[in-house]
mmCIF file of C-alpha atoms in Angstrom:
data_model
loop_
_atom_site.group_PDB
_atom_site.id
_atom_site.type_symbol
_atom_site.label_atom_id
_atom_site.label_comp_id
_atom_site.label_asym_id
_atom_site.label_seq_id
_atom_site.Cartn_x
_atom_site.Cartn_y
_atom_site.Cartn_z
ATOM 1 C CA MET A 126 0.253 -0.119 -0.289
ATOM 2 C CA PRO A 127 2.117 2.221 -1.731
ATOM 3 C CA LEU A 128 1.707 6.304 0.354
ATOM 4 C CA SER A 129 0.512 9.155 -1.897
ATOM 5 C CA PRO A 130 3.099 12.081 -1.464
ATOM 6 C CA GLN A 131 0.205 13.486 0.838
ATOM 7 C CA THR A 132 -0.160 11.891 2.913
ATOM 8 C CA GLU A 133 2.960 10.654 3.324
ATOM 9 C CA ARG A 134 4.237 14.284 4.512
ATOM 10 C CA PHE A 135 1.062 15.206 6.705
ATOM 11 C CA VAL A 136 1.239 10.854 7.511
ATOM 12 C CA LEU A 137 5.777 12.157 8.383
ATOM 13 C CA HIS A 138 4.849 15.580 9.956
ATOM 14 C CA PHE A 139 2.141 13.915 12.695
ATOM 15 C CA GLY A 140 5.003 11.278 13.618
ATOM 16 C CA GLU A 141 7.399 14.747 14.665
ATOM 17 C CA MET A 142 4.056 16.445 16.431
ATOM 18 C CA GLY A 143 3.565 13.120 18.282
ATOM 19 C CA SER A 144 6.900 12.826 19.210
ATOM 20 C CA ARG A 145 6.117 16.217 20.722
ATOM 21 C CA TRP A 146 2.646 15.967 21.941
ATOM 22 C CA GLY A 147 3.966 12.892 24.667
ATOM 23 C CA VAL A 148 3.744 9.787 21.834
ATOM 24 C CA ASN A 149 6.354 8.431 20.246
ATOM 25 C CA ARG A 150 6.788 9.004 16.269
ATOM 26 C CA THR A 151 5.320 5.526 15.393
ATOM 27 C CA VAL A 152 2.526 6.047 17.454
ATOM 28 C CA GLY A 153 1.534 9.013 15.579
ATOM 29 C CA GLN A 154 2.301 8.022 11.951
ATOM 30 C CA MET A 155 0.110 5.113 12.421
ATOM 31 C CA TYR A 156 -2.077 7.512 14.242
ATOM 32 C CA ALA A 157 -1.948 9.916 10.697
ATOM 33 C CA LEU A 158 -2.321 6.954 8.242
ATOM 34 C CA LEU A 159 -5.547 5.986 10.458
ATOM 35 C CA PHE A 160 -6.908 9.213 10.412
ATOM 36 C CA LEU A 161 -6.349 10.347 6.789
ATOM 37 C CA SER A 162 -7.320 6.386 5.636
ATOM 38 C CA SER A 163 -10.910 6.104 3.602
ATOM 39 C CA ARG A 164 -11.169 2.752 5.765
ATOM 40 C CA PRO A 165 -10.191 1.038 8.438
ATOM 41 C CA LEU A 166 -6.960 -0.547 8.283
ATOM 42 C CA ASN A 167 -5.584 -3.955 9.675
ATOM 43 C CA ALA A 168 -2.082 -4.081 11.837
ATOM 44 C CA ASP A 169 -1.031 -5.944 8.563
ATOM 45 C CA ASP A 170 -1.903 -2.666 5.920
ATOM 46 C CA ILE A 171 -0.670 -0.499 8.969
ATOM 47 C CA ALA A 172 3.062 -2.317 8.854
ATOM 48 C CA GLU A 173 3.318 -2.390 5.549
ATOM 49 C CA ALA A 174 2.400 0.599 4.239
ATOM 50 C CA LEU A 175 4.580 2.734 7.192
ATOM 51 C CA GLY A 176 6.875 -0.340 7.118
ATOM 52 C CA PHE A 177 7.390 -0.984 10.586
ATOM 53 C CA SER A 178 7.135 -4.313 12.808
ATOM 54 C CA ARG A 179 4.021 -6.358 13.218
ATOM 55 C CA SER A 180 5.163 -6.120 17.501
ATOM 56 C CA ASN A 181 5.430 -1.786 16.400
ATOM 57 C CA VAL A 182 2.227 -1.664 15.369
ATOM 58 C CA SER A 183 1.016 -3.820 17.544
ATOM 59 C CA MET A 184 2.299 -2.340 20.843
ATOM 60 C CA GLY A 185 1.160 1.335 19.133
ATOM 61 C CA LEU A 186 -2.319 0.546 18.237
ATOM 62 C CA LYS A 187 -2.942 -0.465 22.099
ATOM 63 C CA GLU A 188 -1.705 2.812 23.002
ATOM 64 C CA LEU A 189 -4.572 4.427 20.627
ATOM 65 C CA GLN A 190 -6.612 2.524 21.680
ATOM 66 C CA SER A 191 -5.915 3.660 25.736
ATOM 67 C CA TRP A 192 -6.478 6.867 24.677
ATOM 68 C CA ARG A 193 -9.306 6.386 22.928
ATOM 69 C CA LEU A 194 -8.176 7.936 19.228
ATOM 70 C CA VAL A 195 -8.760 4.339 17.219
ATOM 71 C CA ARG A 196 -11.670 2.366 17.534
ATOM 72 C CA LEU A 197 -12.622 -1.527 16.580
ATOM 73 C CA VAL A 198 -14.089 -3.003 13.745
ATOM 74 C CA HIS A 199 -14.375 -5.714 12.609
ATOM 75 C CA GLN A 200 -15.377 -6.822 9.054
ATOM 76 C CA VAL A 201 -17.970 -9.790 7.444
ATOM 77 C CA GLY A 202 -15.873 -13.025 6.632
ATOM 78 C CA ASP A 203 -12.863 -12.051 8.512
ATOM 79 C CA ARG A 204 -11.083 -12.728 11.362
ATOM 80 C CA ARG A 205 -8.409 -9.731 12.002
ATOM 81 C CA ASP A 206 -8.836 -6.985 13.880
ATOM 82 C CA TYR A 207 -9.345 -3.748 12.030
ATOM 83 C CA PHE A 208 -8.667 0.033 13.130
ATOM 84 C CA ASP A 209 -10.407 3.245 12.603
ATOM 85 C CA THR A 210 -10.353 6.817 14.062
ATOM 86 C CA PRO A 211 -13.532 8.682 14.298
ATOM 87 C CA LYS A 212 -14.734 10.147 11.520
ATOM 88 C CA ASP A 213 -15.587 13.901 13.036
ATOM 89 C CA VAL A 214 -12.768 16.066 13.794
ATOM 90 C CA TRP A 215 -14.378 17.736 17.017
ATOM 91 C CA GLU A 216 -14.951 14.559 18.277
ATOM 92 C CA ILE A 217 -11.311 13.730 17.712
ATOM 93 C CA PHE A 218 -10.688 16.755 19.660
ATOM 94 C CA ARG A 219 -13.214 16.676 22.257
ATOM 95 C CA ILE A 220 -11.318 12.895 22.601
ATOM 96 C CA LEU A 221 -7.811 14.819 22.792
ATOM 97 C CA MET A 222 -9.071 17.071 25.355
ATOM 98 C CA GLU A 223 -11.093 14.989 28.072
ATOM 99 C CA GLU A 224 -7.713 12.287 27.646
ATOM 100 C CA LYS A 225 -5.194 15.528 28.337
ATOM 101 C CA ARG A 226 -7.287 16.264 31.288
ATOM 102 C CA ARG A 227 -7.217 13.399 32.667
ATOM 103 C CA ARG A 228 -3.808 12.510 32.155
ATOM 104 C CA GLU A 229 -2.772 15.267 32.658
ATOM 105 C CA ILE A 230 -4.890 18.063 34.841
ATOM 106 C CA ASP A 231 -6.549 15.836 37.237
ATOM 107 C CA PRO A 232 -3.431 14.652 38.570
ATOM 108 C CA THR A 233 -1.985 17.882 38.942
ATOM 109 C CA LEU A 234 -5.367 19.484 40.066
ATOM 110 C CA THR A 235 -5.498 16.769 43.387
ATOM 111 C CA LEU A 236 -1.517 17.811 43.582
ATOM 112 C CA LEU A 237 -2.447 21.459 44.582
ATOM 113 C CA ARG A 238 -5.331 20.565 46.002
ATOM 114 C CA ASP A 239 -3.372 18.296 48.895
ATOM 115 C CA THR A 240 -0.450 20.733 48.343
ATOM 116 C CA LEU A 241 -2.719 23.468 50.204
ATOM 117 C CA LEU A 242 -4.464 20.997 52.518
ATOM 118 C CA GLU A 243 -1.320 20.644 54.408
ATOM 119 C CA SER A 244 0.028 23.382 56.263
ATOM 120 C CA PRO A 245 3.233 26.192 55.848
ATOM 121 C CA SER A 246 5.975 25.415 57.793
ATOM 122 C CA GLY A 247 7.901 29.030 56.961
ATOM 123 C CA GLU A 248 7.572 32.009 55.048
ATOM 124 C CA SER A 249 8.673 30.247 51.849
ATOM 125 C CA GLU A 250 6.039 27.779 52.273
ATOM 126 C CA VAL A 251 3.804 31.106 52.801
ATOM 127 C CA TYR A 252 5.650 32.427 49.270
ATOM 128 C CA ALA A 253 4.701 28.926 47.939
ATOM 129 C CA GLN A 254 1.783 28.364 48.829
ATOM 130 C CA ARG A 255 -0.542 31.660 47.429
ATOM 131 C CA ARG A 256 1.463 30.841 44.302
ATOM 132 C CA MET A 257 0.457 27.248 44.248
ATOM 133 C CA LYS A 258 -3.308 28.241 45.258
ATOM 134 C CA GLU A 259 -3.284 30.677 41.737
ATOM 135 C CA MET A 260 -2.225 28.364 39.880
ATOM 136 C CA LEU A 261 -5.518 25.582 40.957
ATOM 137 C CA GLU A 262 -7.239 28.723 40.580
ATOM 138 C CA LEU A 263 -7.115 29.273 37.298
ATOM 139 C CA ILE A 264 -6.877 25.913 36.302
ATOM 140 C CA GLU A 265 -10.545 24.964 37.944
ATOM 141 C CA LEU A 266 -11.201 27.863 36.283
ATOM 142 C CA THR A 267 -10.019 27.264 32.581
ATOM 143 C CA THR A 268 -11.531 22.841 33.977
ATOM 144 C CA GLY A 269 -15.005 24.606 34.862
ATOM 145 C CA TRP A 270 -14.867 26.897 31.542
ATOM 146 C CA PHE A 271 -14.058 23.347 29.354
ATOM 147 C CA ASP A 272 -16.783 21.435 31.140
ATOM 148 C CA GLU A 273 -19.633 23.903 31.203
ATOM 149 C CA VAL A 274 -18.774 24.079 26.748
ATOM 150 C CA HIS A 275 -18.197 20.304 26.145
ATOM 151 C CA ASP A 276 -20.724 19.168 25.321
ATOM 152 C CA LEU A 277 -22.353 22.267 23.151
ATOM 153 C CA PRO A 278 -22.852 21.024 19.250
ATOM 154 C CA PRO A 279 -19.615 21.771 17.008
ATOM 155 C CA GLU A 280 -21.439 24.474 15.413
ATOM 156 C CA THR A 281 -21.740 26.312 18.627
ATOM 157 C CA LEU A 282 -18.401 25.931 19.380
ATOM 158 C CA LYS A 283 -17.056 26.763 16.042
ATOM 159 C CA ARG A 284 -18.635 30.261 16.102
ATOM 160 C CA LEU A 285 -17.879 30.499 19.820
ATOM 161 C CA MET A 286 -14.466 30.167 18.403
ATOM 162 C CA SER A 287 -15.029 32.370 15.778
ATOM 163 C CA LEU A 288 -15.873 35.209 17.981
ATOM 164 C CA GLY A 289 -12.024 35.835 19.001
ATOM 165 C CA THR A 290 -11.520 39.239 20.406
ATOM 166 C CA LYS A 291 -15.564 40.107 19.346
ATOM 167 C CA VAL A 292 -16.291 38.257 23.236
ATOM 168 C CA GLN A 293 -13.923 41.529 24.805
ATOM 169 C CA LYS A 294 -16.251 43.361 22.817
ATOM 170 C CA VAL A 295 -19.318 41.292 24.107
ATOM 171 C CA LEU A 296 -18.983 41.537 27.318
ATOM 172 C CA ASP A 297 -18.129 45.295 27.906
ATOM 173 C CA PHE A 298 -21.698 45.617 25.950
ATOM 174 C CA ALA A 299 -22.950 43.640 28.922
ATOM 175 C CA GLY A 300 -21.592 45.296 31.262
ATOM 176 C CA LYS A 301 -22.153 49.042 29.904
ATOM 177 C CA LEU A 302 -26.395 47.136 29.748
ATOM 178 C CA ARG A 303 -25.457 46.316 33.490
ATOM 179 C CA GLY A 304 -24.474 49.679 34.442
ATOM 180 C CA ARG A 305 -20.994 48.869 34.787
ATOM 181 C CA ASP A 306 -18.097 50.970 33.627
#
């Protein structure tokens, strides 16, 4: 299964980006191939297209499944496992955000909350706790916002994101209506 030059460029780029996002290059390339494929692929298809060993593909697929970025698909009359990605890019975005939150943000929130329950034992710890409290408040604010927009329909999310800095004008206008300047 030879890759077109465009597909190859995208796959290679995703491998590079994957290594920056905390997954290895192979996993990034496998995801890119599955994302661009119009049909589900089995491990042999992936190994052949990318020149990876079958065992490397198997491990990469397990990692992609743990991220919920690929799903197992069966085909009638074929005992092999096939893999596919969600087709809706907004669903992929939501999955990525949920997984990043579960893997990175939630443990940080737990650490900050637990640490802030401890009494500081000196001036430097008072300062450190004040900084940690600021970080906790920021993360809680952003995760609260994420929780609120998480289930918005994609069209609403697109409109919200396209507002950009216009949101400030809307907030300023709303403040003036309420008598705040």
